[in-house]
Amino acid sequence: MAILRLNHYLLGKALASHFCVNHLSCIALNLHSVLGSYSTTSKGKSNSENFNDGFGKVGHGFPEKLGFAASVNDNVEEDDEEIEEEGSDIDESLEIISSFHGKDNKKRESIARFEIDESEFRHPLVREVCRLITLRSSWNPKFEENLRHLLRSLKPRLVCAVLRSQEDERIALSFFYWADRQWRYRHDTIVYYTMLDILSKTKLCQGARRVLRLLTRRGIECSPEAFGYVMVSYSRAGKLRNALRLLTLMQKAGVEPDLSICNTAVYVLVKGDKLEKALRFLERMQVAGIEPDIVSYNCLIKGYCDLHRIDDALKLIAEMPSKGCPPDKVSYYTVMAFLCKDRKVEEVKRLMENMVRNSNLIPDQVTYNTLIHAFSKHGHADDALAFLREAEDKGFHIDKVGYSAVVDSFCKKRRIDDAKSLVIDMHSKGCNPDVVTYTAIIDGFCRAGKIDEAKKMLQQMYKHGCRPNTVTYTALLNGLCQNGKSLEAREMISVSEENWWTPNAITYSAVMHGFRREGKLSEACDLIREMIGKGFLPNPVEINLLIQSLCKYQNVVEAKKLLEECLHKGCAVNVVNFTAVIYGFCQIGDLDAALSVLDDMYLSNKHPDAITYTALFDALGKKGRLDEAAELIVKMLGKGFDPTPVTYRAVIHRFCQWRRVDDMMKLLEKMLARQPFRMVYNQVIEKLCHFGNFEEAEKLLGKVLRTASKLDAKTCHILMESYLNKGTAMSAYKVACQMFRRNLIPDLKLCEKVSKKLVLDGKSAEADNLMLRFVERGIQQNEMHL
């Protein structure tokens, strides 16, 4: 399912990207000045802030001895310490803006924003550098020397092109650091800003902070945009306080704020669900002499909509003319998008009327395309189609992008017939479907399990002169794998070059998981090796799923081999992957191999967590090696990991199983000192009863009854039933008496059984006394209480 979602995400991105290029250019231009680089979508595989998980010790295949990735983690903790101050408050950071006096708030040309030409991306030097970087899995000193030689020939804009060409931002950051350390080379200012711009689209806030420090330490003039990039990166990582602390650091650096950085702060506050603080910040801007512009107000409108305060958003739009900043179409489109999400068609139409009447903004083709796209995106294909027809009735030309959005929406609802009908309608109007449209149809057929129809549509693409791309084939291959035809999908990858398409990481992952689901694990392992050889590194989740499948079929040795290969090739292997292999060895009883993998974790700088230690403890305890198992728990506590409820259950079960209660209690005391667990004694008593160790269970009863809760009553009932089953009714009677003394009412029916057994044993006085206690509390024998 994860691969299917990724595939649909890529398909959706293709639709959205194509749509925006053709129809939303005016919106993009309006927002570009501040929000253009703050896209809410970043590449999934670069959203990890943990650089160790991203590079390991070798940095995605770049050997540490060559220095390519050695400094990725340098001073990261120092950076965080500088920016994070205990007790610092968001309001304190926002007050900074009021201390400025607007000395230099005039608009200026900024080096922070410039475009890289397409010709620069295709430059031979750029392409060769990118090629060498893709060979990172087989990196050697010769490659580094070649790369160093090419670097000295690169002009600053070409270096920027190299950075922007990397699919993984972590690789771009690693190359940036490596290049910065080379002799006779220094980054130009635009390279720093390009790197900051790239990182602002990710959660790699620590890297962005360090690049900013390099910029300031080398005496390069910082613009407010540089701080803005870092601010947005912290915001993406969910560190709002750190993001706003950038305002304080900017003040210390003597950089005067401008409208750009203020709008960034408003944007960050809105994205952090701090709308009220954003409103107060807007007031402080004006006190400092920085007047909000249309972008400022549009951010607030977005904030209101995010909180479903549509009325407040509309009120702000109505007030904007009096503030000297009339709303633009983006202001209205923002509200419309949220109305589309809730399928409020009539409200959308009224808003269009208000847009004309109050702001003299005439709905145009962009307006209709916005609505078509918004309704389609949220799965309201019928409403999107209705606006498409309305636009055509008014004389607007809806091209293939608008149609494709509606087709894709129908396909996601598995309404293939409606989608096909719309494609036929496109042909009749001379609007030939493009690769995005056909891909949506093929994906829809695959969703519905109609693989033969999907194949026929692929042939139709060729017939109409439309060449399928990687996304198209990935959709088809994913459908084949979902329907148990992974071998056919594998064959299509093998002949991909003949059909002029190139598989990507998602393509390989889809087929690999198809093999895994079908139990063809050897083929899955071969494919993942080919995937790595092509430079597509599987993520930890994909690695873990394959490892778990191998372990399920007790092929743990192959799982370990795969893990080692992924680690050595620079894949982002994490503690979960190691733990899966350890658990696999524990399941087959090979504890020495499991402990060997634990040692490998330390050597690979992947530290085990509480789950890893718990799995090993349970396996050792099962074999009776409790002393070794206890040492692992003590080691876990010493490393600062808190025991989980599963850890407690494992310790209790294994020690009770081998009747080592005293050793168990000593270990539990150490665990409780680290992480309290209220039910621990209840579980101990239950487990002791399970293994027939009633004497030890009765010793612990006093500790359990201190809280006198319903949970304690349940534990007492388990102990009483255990005594009854053993035939010692007197012991059950004593437990019931202790419950009464703690104001816990035992189960009446259970006590009746105890009473009958006491009578049979000649203990009539105790039997009468037990039932008398219920009468004293006003409980009749026809009632039942816990």
PDB file of C-alpha atoms in Angstrom, residues 57-58 62-70 139-141 144:
ATOM      1  CA  LYS A  57      29.666   6.517   8.624  1.00  0.00           C
ATOM      2  CA  VAL A  58      30.355   6.565   4.933  1.00  0.00           C
ATOM      3  CA  PHE A  62      31.337   8.342  -0.072  1.00  0.00           C
ATOM      4  CA  PRO A  63      34.150   6.864   2.037  1.00  0.00           C
ATOM      5  CA  GLU A  64      34.822   8.888   5.124  1.00  0.00           C
ATOM      6  CA  LYS A  65      38.569   8.770   4.480  1.00  0.00           C
ATOM      7  CA  LEU A  66      38.016  10.918   1.393  1.00  0.00           C
ATOM      8  CA  GLY A  67      36.235  13.514   3.450  1.00  0.00           C
ATOM      9  CA  PHE A  68      33.185  13.797   1.226  1.00  0.00           C
ATOM     10  CA  ALA A  69      30.683  13.372   4.038  1.00  0.00           C
ATOM     11  CA  ALA A  70      32.858  13.650   7.095  1.00  0.00           C
ATOM     12  CA  TRP A 139      33.680   5.832  -4.811  1.00  0.00           C
ATOM     13  CA  ASN A 140      37.491   5.786  -4.853  1.00  0.00           C
ATOM     14  CA  PRO A 141      40.400   8.289  -4.737  1.00  0.00           C
ATOM     15  CA  GLU A 144      37.578  12.261  -6.041  1.00  0.00           C
TER      16      GLU A 144
END
